[in-house]
């Protein structure tokens, strides 16, 4: 695998639901390895559908998905092995404790038990879940559940981390912790792709930003390139206005 | 019917109840559903024709009225327990239907009116579920010239009101005793055992003769009068009917009015129960057992943990076994062949428990996205889950099977083979017709798919009968087993239809 291979490469990706307009309509996108990539777009632009296809939760109607050079449509298991997916409303097992949940996820990704144990301990401490490690998740607030799910996404040390609205429901302190962890992941060589409606998050964290509208990429670049002297918000509204 | 009025609120609750009922029949329209109900009523009227004539004739003549009362007493006990179970469930829903009650109680409508309407809807729900089985007797008897039994209509309504009052009071008492978090589960478990109470009481009397009095209370005692009141009311005794209705209406009104404010407070507390924290576990456990190598061991461990930690699921599984005890006692009278009772029990329990657990494993997945995004083929995930539930189901019947082996090797072999077939049938049915749901929908799975509930019931009967006949042994055993096979084949999704 050449080192310059993008972490994610989408070519002519298509997905439709029913007879209406396709949710994703011939999307071409490259995310370089090691990037912190923010995928922006208005509601219904096709962000979540795109990422669900990348995570292997949905089969595309057409087009190609390559994750670090692996054809994710032809060999989804190989692509999943190096990918983590965190949905906007992660569903946990209420009757499991955070450590049991992490043990289960580590088992699914075949992480050796000793390695999984040390990673779980580190993640639990880093995400301030230490005092709750033996409590069942049924008592947790949304923010705490989000942190447990994030720990689950990180326990198998993915090379590509995909997060759909990861900061939803988090208080300011937890949001800061999560942002710091994601920045650490990128510093450690992983690639992070996230969707967000909070443009400041994209502006501050992302090394590259893609804006999609009606299932197609309409602009891409750094926050400064997209803003063109103005704000990212102005650029976003201009690029995604209907009509 | 002004907005916010009692009838308006009752109409709202009844509409929700009807839609809840309709949702159990998939896409079946309202007219076909009404046709189905009409067909069921016609079948029930035909089925109880002879019974209605017999009871009606006995009730008409004062000399034989005592015989009629003795005949009706167990049925009345059964129906009242069934309605109480229904109202316990209804009261639990009333308390925990969080969004709905939050909306209603935050509106200008009075809390007492809101809860009164809902309590009456709970009573009407219980009445409707019992009416299908009871009122055809009244109609048939009237047609056969025994109009006295039309008293079943008001007597049953009184029973529903009494059951609703008792259900509300019991749920609120549980709430006070156990707190909001545990009440929901405790009330659901209690409702299930109350529903099965009639069979359990019969069985307790059969297996432990000293536990319950062998005879009815003597004439003239208050206990006899109390026990006989609903029966005499149902058989058309005017005085008893008036007393029964007055008692029931008073109990319902007392529960709805007196407990109303308490219910409103409890509902608000129940809504906040999710935010309450449990005390932290006293000792932290070693994390060594939490991490296992590989997806299949991890899946099995996860399934076993989730099942073991869900008291509702555990109680339902135990109840499925308890339901089997009348079957054992019917077939094994003490001096007969024990294999004749135990072998069918093993097969039926395996089928029923496998159906429940397979639903939990295949359909009741709380984190489907996590599994779908894991680097494990769907077939392997499915295999891991089936291994977990299959091991549990077979583990449950291992002990009776070992005992059966000591009694009769041939019966044990028959039971083992048919239990495996039962497991396979349960897995096939759930694989074909299970739809993804949250695990918390476990209790409602048959309400959501009444066809599957019916098929599982019929399959249980066919497996039980087939096993008993095979143990005898007789070639007639092939008939129910072939029917069971045919039913599974019929349930197989047709080509081009969604599984």
PDB file of C-alpha atoms in Angstrom, chain B residues 170-440:
ATOM      1  CA  UNK B 170     -51.612  -2.201  43.493  1.00  0.00           C
ATOM      2  CA  UNK B 171     -49.372  -0.338  41.071  1.00  0.00           C
ATOM      3  CA  UNK B 172     -49.376   2.734  43.271  1.00  0.00           C
ATOM      4  CA  UNK B 173     -48.641   0.613  46.343  1.00  0.00           C
ATOM      5  CA  UNK B 174     -45.702  -0.950  44.507  1.00  0.00           C
ATOM      6  CA  UNK B 175     -44.557   2.521  43.582  1.00  0.00           C
ATOM      7  CA  UNK B 176     -44.567   3.524  47.243  1.00  0.00           C
ATOM      8  CA  UNK B 177     -42.834   0.341  48.350  1.00  0.00           C
ATOM      9  CA  UNK B 178     -40.260  -0.139  45.622  1.00  0.00           C
ATOM     10  CA  UNK B 179     -39.828   3.283  44.072  1.00  0.00           C
ATOM     11  CA  UNK B 180     -40.262   4.310  40.451  1.00  0.00           C
ATOM     12  CA  UNK B 181     -37.360   2.343  39.007  1.00  0.00           C
ATOM     13  CA  UNK B 182     -38.396  -1.084  40.242  1.00  0.00           C
ATOM     14  CA  UNK B 183     -42.156  -0.647  40.019  1.00  0.00           C
ATOM     15  CA  UNK B 184     -42.380  -1.037  36.287  1.00  0.00           C
ATOM     16  CA  UNK B 185     -40.641  -4.394  36.310  1.00  0.00           C
ATOM     17  CA  UNK B 186     -42.354  -5.583  39.504  1.00  0.00           C
ATOM     18  CA  UNK B 187     -45.792  -4.689  38.142  1.00  0.00           C
ATOM     19  CA  UNK B 188     -45.105  -6.427  34.834  1.00  0.00           C
ATOM     20  CA  UNK B 189     -43.869  -9.557  36.574  1.00  0.00           C
ATOM     21  CA  UNK B 190     -46.799  -9.471  38.986  1.00  0.00           C
ATOM     22  CA  UNK B 191     -49.234  -9.057  36.085  1.00  0.00           C
ATOM     23  CA  UNK B 192     -47.760 -12.095  34.384  1.00  0.00           C
ATOM     24  CA  UNK B 193     -48.019 -14.234  37.488  1.00  0.00           C
ATOM     25  CA  UNK B 194     -51.531 -12.983  38.229  1.00  0.00           C
ATOM     26  CA  UNK B 195     -52.482 -13.904  34.661  1.00  0.00           C
ATOM     27  CA  UNK B 196     -51.086 -17.357  35.240  1.00  0.00           C
ATOM     28  CA  UNK B 197     -52.478 -17.452  38.778  1.00  0.00           C
ATOM     29  CA  UNK B 198     -55.484 -19.541  37.858  1.00  0.00           C
ATOM     30  CA  UNK B 199     -53.349 -22.312  36.376  1.00  0.00           C
ATOM     31  CA  UNK B 200     -50.823 -22.041  39.169  1.00  0.00           C
ATOM     32  CA  UNK B 201     -53.531 -22.304  41.837  1.00  0.00           C
ATOM     33  CA  UNK B 202     -55.011 -25.331  40.104  1.00  0.00           C
ATOM     34  CA  UNK B 203     -51.599 -26.895  39.943  1.00  0.00           C
ATOM     35  CA  UNK B 204     -50.731 -26.072  43.544  1.00  0.00           C
ATOM     36  CA  UNK B 205     -53.927 -27.804  44.627  1.00  0.00           C
ATOM     37  CA  UNK B 206     -53.052 -30.816  42.532  1.00  0.00           C
ATOM     38  CA  UNK B 207     -49.422 -31.149  43.563  1.00  0.00           C
ATOM     39  CA  UNK B 208     -49.756 -29.944  47.180  1.00  0.00           C
ATOM     40  CA  UNK B 209     -53.264 -30.870  48.326  1.00  0.00           C
ATOM     41  CA  UNK B 210     -52.816 -29.318  51.778  1.00  0.00           C
ATOM     42  CA  UNK B 211     -51.870 -25.888  50.429  1.00  0.00           C
ATOM     43  CA  UNK B 212     -55.359 -24.771  49.422  1.00  0.00           C
ATOM     44  CA  UNK B 213     -58.692 -25.726  50.965  1.00  0.00           C
ATOM     45  CA  UNK B 214     -60.089 -28.765  49.192  1.00  0.00           C
ATOM     46  CA  UNK B 215     -63.678 -27.587  49.298  1.00  0.00           C
ATOM     47  CA  UNK B 216     -65.508 -24.336  48.724  1.00  0.00           C
ATOM     48  CA  UNK B 217     -66.297 -22.223  51.828  1.00  0.00           C
ATOM     49  CA  UNK B 218     -69.354 -23.378  53.741  1.00  0.00           C
ATOM     50  CA  UNK B 219     -72.775 -21.827  53.054  1.00  0.00           C
ATOM     51  CA  UNK B 220     -73.681 -18.836  55.161  1.00  0.00           C
ATOM     52  CA  UNK B 221     -70.134 -17.619  55.817  1.00  0.00           C
ATOM     53  CA  UNK B 222     -69.026 -14.157  54.698  1.00  0.00           C
ATOM     54  CA  UNK B 223     -66.287 -15.766  52.615  1.00  0.00           C
ATOM     55  CA  UNK B 224     -68.831 -17.828  50.714  1.00  0.00           C
ATOM     56  CA  UNK B 225     -70.951 -14.727  50.179  1.00  0.00           C
ATOM     57  CA  UNK B 226     -67.965 -12.730  48.926  1.00  0.00           C
ATOM     58  CA  UNK B 227     -66.658 -15.458  46.634  1.00  0.00           C
ATOM     59  CA  UNK B 228     -70.142 -16.198  45.333  1.00  0.00           C
ATOM     60  CA  UNK B 229     -71.175 -12.581  44.736  1.00  0.00           C
ATOM     61  CA  UNK B 230     -69.787 -12.160  41.196  1.00  0.00           C
ATOM     62  CA  UNK B 231     -71.003 -15.648  40.273  1.00  0.00           C
ATOM     63  CA  UNK B 232     -74.537 -15.009  41.477  1.00  0.00           C
ATOM     64  CA  UNK B 233     -74.442 -11.624  39.767  1.00  0.00           C
ATOM     65  CA  UNK B 234     -73.355 -13.237  36.506  1.00  0.00           C
ATOM     66  CA  UNK B 235     -76.177 -15.797  36.778  1.00  0.00           C
ATOM     67  CA  UNK B 236     -78.843 -13.101  37.005  1.00  0.00           C
ATOM     68  CA  UNK B 237     -79.489 -12.729  40.756  1.00  0.00           C
ATOM     69  CA  UNK B 238     -80.782  -9.152  40.847  1.00  0.00           C
ATOM     70  CA  UNK B 239     -79.678  -8.387  44.394  1.00  0.00           C
ATOM     71  CA  UNK B 240     -76.216  -9.852  43.897  1.00  0.00           C
ATOM     72  CA  UNK B 241     -75.838  -7.966  40.614  1.00  0.00           C
ATOM     73  CA  UNK B 242     -76.753  -4.663  42.245  1.00  0.00           C
ATOM     74  CA  UNK B 243     -74.349  -5.315  45.137  1.00  0.00           C
ATOM     75  CA  UNK B 244     -71.568  -6.381  42.732  1.00  0.00           C
ATOM     76  CA  UNK B 245     -71.981  -3.307  40.557  1.00  0.00           C
ATOM     77  CA  UNK B 246     -72.117  -0.991  43.579  1.00  0.00           C
ATOM     78  CA  UNK B 247     -68.990  -2.591  45.046  1.00  0.00           C
ATOM     79  CA  UNK B 248     -67.102  -2.456  41.747  1.00  0.00           C
ATOM     80  CA  UNK B 249     -68.100   1.109  40.941  1.00  0.00           C
ATOM     81  CA  UNK B 250     -67.162   2.224  44.454  1.00  0.00           C
ATOM     82  CA  UNK B 251     -63.778   0.482  44.274  1.00  0.00           C
ATOM     83  CA  UNK B 252     -63.070   2.013  40.867  1.00  0.00           C
ATOM     84  CA  UNK B 253     -64.198   5.484  41.892  1.00  0.00           C
ATOM     85  CA  UNK B 254     -62.187   5.315  45.113  1.00  0.00           C
ATOM     86  CA  UNK B 255     -59.075   4.241  43.211  1.00  0.00           C
ATOM     87  CA  UNK B 256     -59.491   6.797  40.424  1.00  0.00           C
ATOM     88  CA  UNK B 257     -60.435   9.716  42.656  1.00  0.00           C
ATOM     89  CA  UNK B 258     -58.499   9.050  45.831  1.00  0.00           C
ATOM     90  CA  UNK B 259     -55.371   7.790  44.139  1.00  0.00           C
ATOM     91  CA  UNK B 260     -55.514  10.298  41.279  1.00  0.00           C
ATOM     92  CA  UNK B 261     -53.313  12.979  42.838  1.00  0.00           C
ATOM     93  CA  UNK B 262     -50.915  10.298  44.092  1.00  0.00           C
ATOM     94  CA  UNK B 263     -50.772   8.881  40.587  1.00  0.00           C
ATOM     95  CA  UNK B 264     -50.037  12.306  39.141  1.00  0.00           C
ATOM     96  CA  UNK B 265     -47.153  12.748  41.596  1.00  0.00           C
ATOM     97  CA  UNK B 266     -45.939   9.215  40.890  1.00  0.00           C
ATOM     98  CA  UNK B 267     -46.122   9.772  37.144  1.00  0.00           C
ATOM     99  CA  UNK B 268     -43.961  12.861  37.474  1.00  0.00           C
ATOM    100  CA  UNK B 269     -41.553  10.893  39.690  1.00  0.00           C
ATOM    101  CA  UNK B 270     -41.539   8.013  37.180  1.00  0.00           C
ATOM    102  CA  UNK B 271     -40.667  10.464  34.427  1.00  0.00           C
ATOM    103  CA  UNK B 272     -37.652  11.576  36.451  1.00  0.00           C
ATOM    104  CA  UNK B 273     -36.606   8.044  37.387  1.00  0.00           C
ATOM    105  CA  UNK B 274     -34.180   7.893  34.485  1.00  0.00           C
ATOM    106  CA  UNK B 275     -32.135  10.644  36.062  1.00  0.00           C
ATOM    107  CA  UNK B 276     -31.857   8.945  39.438  1.00  0.00           C
ATOM    108  CA  UNK B 277     -28.571   7.225  40.104  1.00  0.00           C
ATOM    109  CA  UNK B 278     -28.094   3.833  41.625  1.00  0.00           C
ATOM    110  CA  UNK B 279     -25.619   3.566  44.461  1.00  0.00           C
ATOM    111  CA  UNK B 280     -22.177   2.649  43.204  1.00  0.00           C
ATOM    112  CA  UNK B 281     -21.244  -1.027  43.461  1.00  0.00           C
ATOM    113  CA  UNK B 282     -19.449  -1.679  46.718  1.00  0.00           C
ATOM    114  CA  UNK B 283     -16.517  -3.524  45.275  1.00  0.00           C
ATOM    115  CA  UNK B 284     -14.964  -3.159  41.913  1.00  0.00           C
ATOM    116  CA  UNK B 285     -14.651  -6.353  39.999  1.00  0.00           C
ATOM    117  CA  UNK B 286     -11.564  -7.573  38.264  1.00  0.00           C
ATOM    118  CA  UNK B 287     -11.493  -6.586  34.636  1.00  0.00           C
ATOM    119  CA  UNK B 288      -9.734  -9.828  33.701  1.00  0.00           C
ATOM    120  CA  UNK B 289     -12.985 -11.610  32.726  1.00  0.00           C
ATOM    121  CA  UNK B 290     -14.255  -8.658  30.724  1.00  0.00           C
ATOM    122  CA  UNK B 291     -11.928  -9.075  27.790  1.00  0.00           C
ATOM    123  CA  UNK B 292     -12.096 -12.218  25.719  1.00  0.00           C
ATOM    124  CA  UNK B 293     -10.377 -12.938  22.454  1.00  0.00           C
ATOM    125  CA  UNK B 294     -12.497 -13.008  19.303  1.00  0.00           C
ATOM    126  CA  UNK B 295     -15.936 -11.950  18.228  1.00  0.00           C
ATOM    127  CA  UNK B 296     -17.888 -15.163  18.910  1.00  0.00           C
ATOM    128  CA  UNK B 297     -16.876 -15.504  22.588  1.00  0.00           C
ATOM    129  CA  UNK B 298     -17.525 -11.774  23.013  1.00  0.00           C
ATOM    130  CA  UNK B 299     -20.980 -12.122  21.444  1.00  0.00           C
ATOM    131  CA  UNK B 300     -21.908 -15.130  23.571  1.00  0.00           C
ATOM    132  CA  UNK B 301     -20.751 -13.401  26.742  1.00  0.00           C
ATOM    133  CA  UNK B 302     -22.677 -10.265  25.842  1.00  0.00           C
ATOM    134  CA  UNK B 303     -25.909 -12.183  25.143  1.00  0.00           C
ATOM    135  CA  UNK B 304     -25.661 -14.197  28.363  1.00  0.00           C
ATOM    136  CA  UNK B 305     -24.959 -11.079  30.424  1.00  0.00           C
ATOM    137  CA  UNK B 306     -27.874  -9.166  28.941  1.00  0.00           C
ATOM    138  CA  UNK B 307     -30.292 -12.041  29.465  1.00  0.00           C
ATOM    139  CA  UNK B 308     -29.138 -12.721  33.029  1.00  0.00           C
ATOM    140  CA  UNK B 309     -29.451  -9.038  33.932  1.00  0.00           C
ATOM    141  CA  UNK B 310     -32.965  -8.640  32.641  1.00  0.00           C
ATOM    142  CA  UNK B 311     -35.303  -9.824  35.404  1.00  0.00           C
ATOM    143  CA  UNK B 312     -38.273  -9.378  33.104  1.00  0.00           C
ATOM    144  CA  UNK B 313     -36.864 -11.804  30.562  1.00  0.00           C
ATOM    145  CA  UNK B 314     -35.853 -14.260  33.274  1.00  0.00           C
ATOM    146  CA  UNK B 315     -39.330 -14.136  34.829  1.00  0.00           C
ATOM    147  CA  UNK B 316     -40.954 -14.710  31.441  1.00  0.00           C
ATOM    148  CA  UNK B 317     -38.778 -17.721  30.765  1.00  0.00           C
ATOM    149  CA  UNK B 318     -39.535 -19.165  34.198  1.00  0.00           C
ATOM    150  CA  UNK B 319     -43.204 -18.561  33.604  1.00  0.00           C
ATOM    151  CA  UNK B 320     -43.071 -20.470  30.339  1.00  0.00           C
ATOM    152  CA  UNK B 321     -41.781 -23.402  32.357  1.00  0.00           C
ATOM    153  CA  UNK B 322     -44.423 -22.891  35.053  1.00  0.00           C
ATOM    154  CA  UNK B 323     -47.147 -22.932  32.415  1.00  0.00           C
ATOM    155  CA  UNK B 324     -46.000 -26.416  31.528  1.00  0.00           C
ATOM    156  CA  UNK B 325     -46.726 -27.845  34.966  1.00  0.00           C
ATOM    157  CA  UNK B 326     -50.456 -28.393  34.298  1.00  0.00           C
ATOM    158  CA  UNK B 327     -49.459 -30.384  31.221  1.00  0.00           C
ATOM    159  CA  UNK B 328     -47.131 -32.559  33.260  1.00  0.00           C
ATOM    160  CA  UNK B 329     -49.744 -33.135  35.933  1.00  0.00           C
ATOM    161  CA  UNK B 330     -52.436 -33.899  33.396  1.00  0.00           C
ATOM    162  CA  UNK B 331     -50.324 -36.568  31.783  1.00  0.00           C
ATOM    163  CA  UNK B 332     -48.492 -37.817  34.847  1.00  0.00           C
ATOM    164  CA  UNK B 333     -50.938 -38.645  37.561  1.00  0.00           C
ATOM    165  CA  UNK B 334     -48.438 -40.220  39.915  1.00  0.00           C
ATOM    166  CA  UNK B 335     -48.946 -43.888  39.159  1.00  0.00           C
ATOM    167  CA  UNK B 336     -48.663 -43.423  35.386  1.00  0.00           C
ATOM    168  CA  UNK B 337     -45.592 -43.200  33.156  1.00  0.00           C
ATOM    169  CA  UNK B 338     -43.535 -40.125  34.155  1.00  0.00           C
ATOM    170  CA  UNK B 339     -42.018 -40.027  30.677  1.00  0.00           C
ATOM    171  CA  UNK B 340     -45.453 -39.140  29.328  1.00  0.00           C
ATOM    172  CA  UNK B 341     -45.422 -35.895  31.271  1.00  0.00           C
ATOM    173  CA  UNK B 342     -41.751 -34.969  31.198  1.00  0.00           C
ATOM    174  CA  UNK B 343     -40.925 -35.619  27.525  1.00  0.00           C
ATOM    175  CA  UNK B 344     -43.562 -33.206  26.125  1.00  0.00           C
ATOM    176  CA  UNK B 345     -42.563 -30.643  28.754  1.00  0.00           C
ATOM    177  CA  UNK B 346     -38.921 -30.803  27.610  1.00  0.00           C
ATOM    178  CA  UNK B 347     -39.855 -30.342  23.959  1.00  0.00           C
ATOM    179  CA  UNK B 348     -42.398 -27.571  24.514  1.00  0.00           C
ATOM    180  CA  UNK B 349     -40.144 -25.664  26.930  1.00  0.00           C
ATOM    181  CA  UNK B 350     -37.252 -25.942  24.468  1.00  0.00           C
ATOM    182  CA  UNK B 351     -39.421 -24.590  21.645  1.00  0.00           C
ATOM    183  CA  UNK B 352     -40.936 -21.764  23.676  1.00  0.00           C
ATOM    184  CA  UNK B 353     -37.759 -20.679  25.428  1.00  0.00           C
ATOM    185  CA  UNK B 354     -35.841 -20.882  22.142  1.00  0.00           C
ATOM    186  CA  UNK B 355     -38.473 -18.686  20.490  1.00  0.00           C
ATOM    187  CA  UNK B 356     -38.171 -16.073  23.226  1.00  0.00           C
ATOM    188  CA  UNK B 357     -34.402 -16.106  23.397  1.00  0.00           C
ATOM    189  CA  UNK B 358     -33.952 -16.222  19.626  1.00  0.00           C
ATOM    190  CA  UNK B 359     -36.150 -13.153  19.368  1.00  0.00           C
ATOM    191  CA  UNK B 360     -33.884 -11.463  21.898  1.00  0.00           C
ATOM    192  CA  UNK B 361     -30.756 -12.582  20.089  1.00  0.00           C
ATOM    193  CA  UNK B 362     -31.755 -11.922  16.482  1.00  0.00           C
ATOM    194  CA  UNK B 363     -34.353  -9.157  16.689  1.00  0.00           C
ATOM    195  CA  UNK B 364     -33.800  -7.466  20.046  1.00  0.00           C
ATOM    196  CA  UNK B 365     -30.454  -5.877  19.294  1.00  0.00           C
ATOM    197  CA  UNK B 366     -29.850  -2.538  20.999  1.00  0.00           C
ATOM    198  CA  UNK B 367     -26.741  -1.588  19.060  1.00  0.00           C
ATOM    199  CA  UNK B 368     -27.298  -2.793  15.475  1.00  0.00           C
ATOM    200  CA  UNK B 369     -24.975  -0.161  14.001  1.00  0.00           C
ATOM    201  CA  UNK B 370     -22.123  -1.343  16.190  1.00  0.00           C
ATOM    202  CA  UNK B 371     -22.505  -4.932  15.011  1.00  0.00           C
ATOM    203  CA  UNK B 372     -22.991  -3.914  11.390  1.00  0.00           C
ATOM    204  CA  UNK B 373     -19.814  -1.837  11.448  1.00  0.00           C
ATOM    205  CA  UNK B 374     -17.739  -4.606  13.079  1.00  0.00           C
ATOM    206  CA  UNK B 375     -15.319  -6.576  10.887  1.00  0.00           C
ATOM    207  CA  UNK B 376     -17.321  -9.763  11.318  1.00  0.00           C
ATOM    208  CA  UNK B 377     -19.495 -11.290   8.580  1.00  0.00           C
ATOM    209  CA  UNK B 378     -23.227 -11.105   9.333  1.00  0.00           C
ATOM    210  CA  UNK B 379     -23.425 -14.900   9.195  1.00  0.00           C
ATOM    211  CA  UNK B 380     -20.812 -15.228  11.955  1.00  0.00           C
ATOM    212  CA  UNK B 381     -22.623 -12.687  14.126  1.00  0.00           C
ATOM    213  CA  UNK B 382     -25.807 -14.637  13.666  1.00  0.00           C
ATOM    214  CA  UNK B 383     -24.042 -17.894  14.492  1.00  0.00           C
ATOM    215  CA  UNK B 384     -22.600 -16.449  17.709  1.00  0.00           C
ATOM    216  CA  UNK B 385     -25.998 -15.234  18.851  1.00  0.00           C
ATOM    217  CA  UNK B 386     -27.684 -18.545  18.040  1.00  0.00           C
ATOM    218  CA  UNK B 387     -24.972 -20.424  19.899  1.00  0.00           C
ATOM    219  CA  UNK B 388     -25.621 -18.277  22.959  1.00  0.00           C
ATOM    220  CA  UNK B 389     -29.405 -18.713  22.993  1.00  0.00           C
ATOM    221  CA  UNK B 390     -29.322 -22.363  21.893  1.00  0.00           C
ATOM    222  CA  UNK B 391     -26.933 -23.260  24.723  1.00  0.00           C
ATOM    223  CA  UNK B 392     -29.212 -21.537  27.226  1.00  0.00           C
ATOM    224  CA  UNK B 393     -32.380 -23.205  25.970  1.00  0.00           C
ATOM    225  CA  UNK B 394     -30.822 -26.658  25.909  1.00  0.00           C
ATOM    226  CA  UNK B 395     -29.109 -26.038  29.254  1.00  0.00           C
ATOM    227  CA  UNK B 396     -32.491 -25.351  30.822  1.00  0.00           C
ATOM    228  CA  UNK B 397     -33.866 -28.751  29.818  1.00  0.00           C
ATOM    229  CA  UNK B 398     -30.650 -30.713  30.424  1.00  0.00           C
ATOM    230  CA  UNK B 399     -31.605 -31.716  33.959  1.00  0.00           C
ATOM    231  CA  UNK B 400     -35.116 -33.015  33.165  1.00  0.00           C
ATOM    232  CA  UNK B 401     -33.633 -34.751  30.123  1.00  0.00           C
ATOM    233  CA  UNK B 402     -31.055 -36.479  32.338  1.00  0.00           C
ATOM    234  CA  UNK B 403     -33.845 -37.592  34.674  1.00  0.00           C
ATOM    235  CA  UNK B 404     -35.886 -38.815  31.731  1.00  0.00           C
ATOM    236  CA  UNK B 405     -32.885 -40.817  30.560  1.00  0.00           C
ATOM    237  CA  UNK B 406     -32.829 -42.615  33.908  1.00  0.00           C
ATOM    238  CA  UNK B 407     -36.542 -43.425  33.509  1.00  0.00           C
ATOM    239  CA  UNK B 408     -36.713 -44.332  29.845  1.00  0.00           C
ATOM    240  CA  UNK B 409     -33.883 -44.189  27.331  1.00  0.00           C
ATOM    241  CA  UNK B 410     -36.267 -44.342  24.363  1.00  0.00           C
ATOM    242  CA  UNK B 411     -38.408 -41.472  25.699  1.00  0.00           C
ATOM    243  CA  UNK B 412     -35.247 -39.444  26.346  1.00  0.00           C
ATOM    244  CA  UNK B 413     -34.100 -40.067  22.781  1.00  0.00           C
ATOM    245  CA  UNK B 414     -37.489 -38.995  21.419  1.00  0.00           C
ATOM    246  CA  UNK B 415     -37.468 -35.874  23.623  1.00  0.00           C
ATOM    247  CA  UNK B 416     -33.897 -34.982  22.635  1.00  0.00           C
ATOM    248  CA  UNK B 417     -34.580 -35.299  18.904  1.00  0.00           C
ATOM    249  CA  UNK B 418     -37.859 -33.386  19.070  1.00  0.00           C
ATOM    250  CA  UNK B 419     -36.342 -30.714  21.340  1.00  0.00           C
ATOM    251  CA  UNK B 420     -33.656 -30.125  18.705  1.00  0.00           C
ATOM    252  CA  UNK B 421     -36.377 -29.940  16.048  1.00  0.00           C
ATOM    253  CA  UNK B 422     -38.239 -27.464  18.261  1.00  0.00           C
ATOM    254  CA  UNK B 423     -35.098 -25.368  18.588  1.00  0.00           C
ATOM    255  CA  UNK B 424     -34.589 -25.455  14.810  1.00  0.00           C
ATOM    256  CA  UNK B 425     -38.231 -24.499  14.184  1.00  0.00           C
ATOM    257  CA  UNK B 426     -38.026 -21.608  16.664  1.00  0.00           C
ATOM    258  CA  UNK B 427     -34.829 -20.316  15.070  1.00  0.00           C
ATOM    259  CA  UNK B 428     -36.292 -20.619  11.560  1.00  0.00           C
ATOM    260  CA  UNK B 429     -39.497 -18.780  12.481  1.00  0.00           C
ATOM    261  CA  UNK B 430     -37.671 -15.969  14.255  1.00  0.00           C
ATOM    262  CA  UNK B 431     -35.117 -15.682  11.450  1.00  0.00           C
ATOM    263  CA  UNK B 432     -37.833 -15.352   8.836  1.00  0.00           C
ATOM    264  CA  UNK B 433     -40.232 -13.108  10.693  1.00  0.00           C
ATOM    265  CA  UNK B 434     -38.240 -11.275  13.358  1.00  0.00           C
ATOM    266  CA  UNK B 435     -37.965  -7.531  12.809  1.00  0.00           C
ATOM    267  CA  UNK B 436     -35.274  -5.367  14.447  1.00  0.00           C
ATOM    268  CA  UNK B 437     -36.486  -3.956  17.749  1.00  0.00           C
ATOM    269  CA  UNK B 438     -35.074  -2.696  21.026  1.00  0.00           C
ATOM    270  CA  UNK B 439     -34.698  -5.419  23.650  1.00  0.00           C
ATOM    271  CA  UNK B 440     -37.188  -3.538  25.785  1.00  0.00           C
TER     272      UNK B 440
END
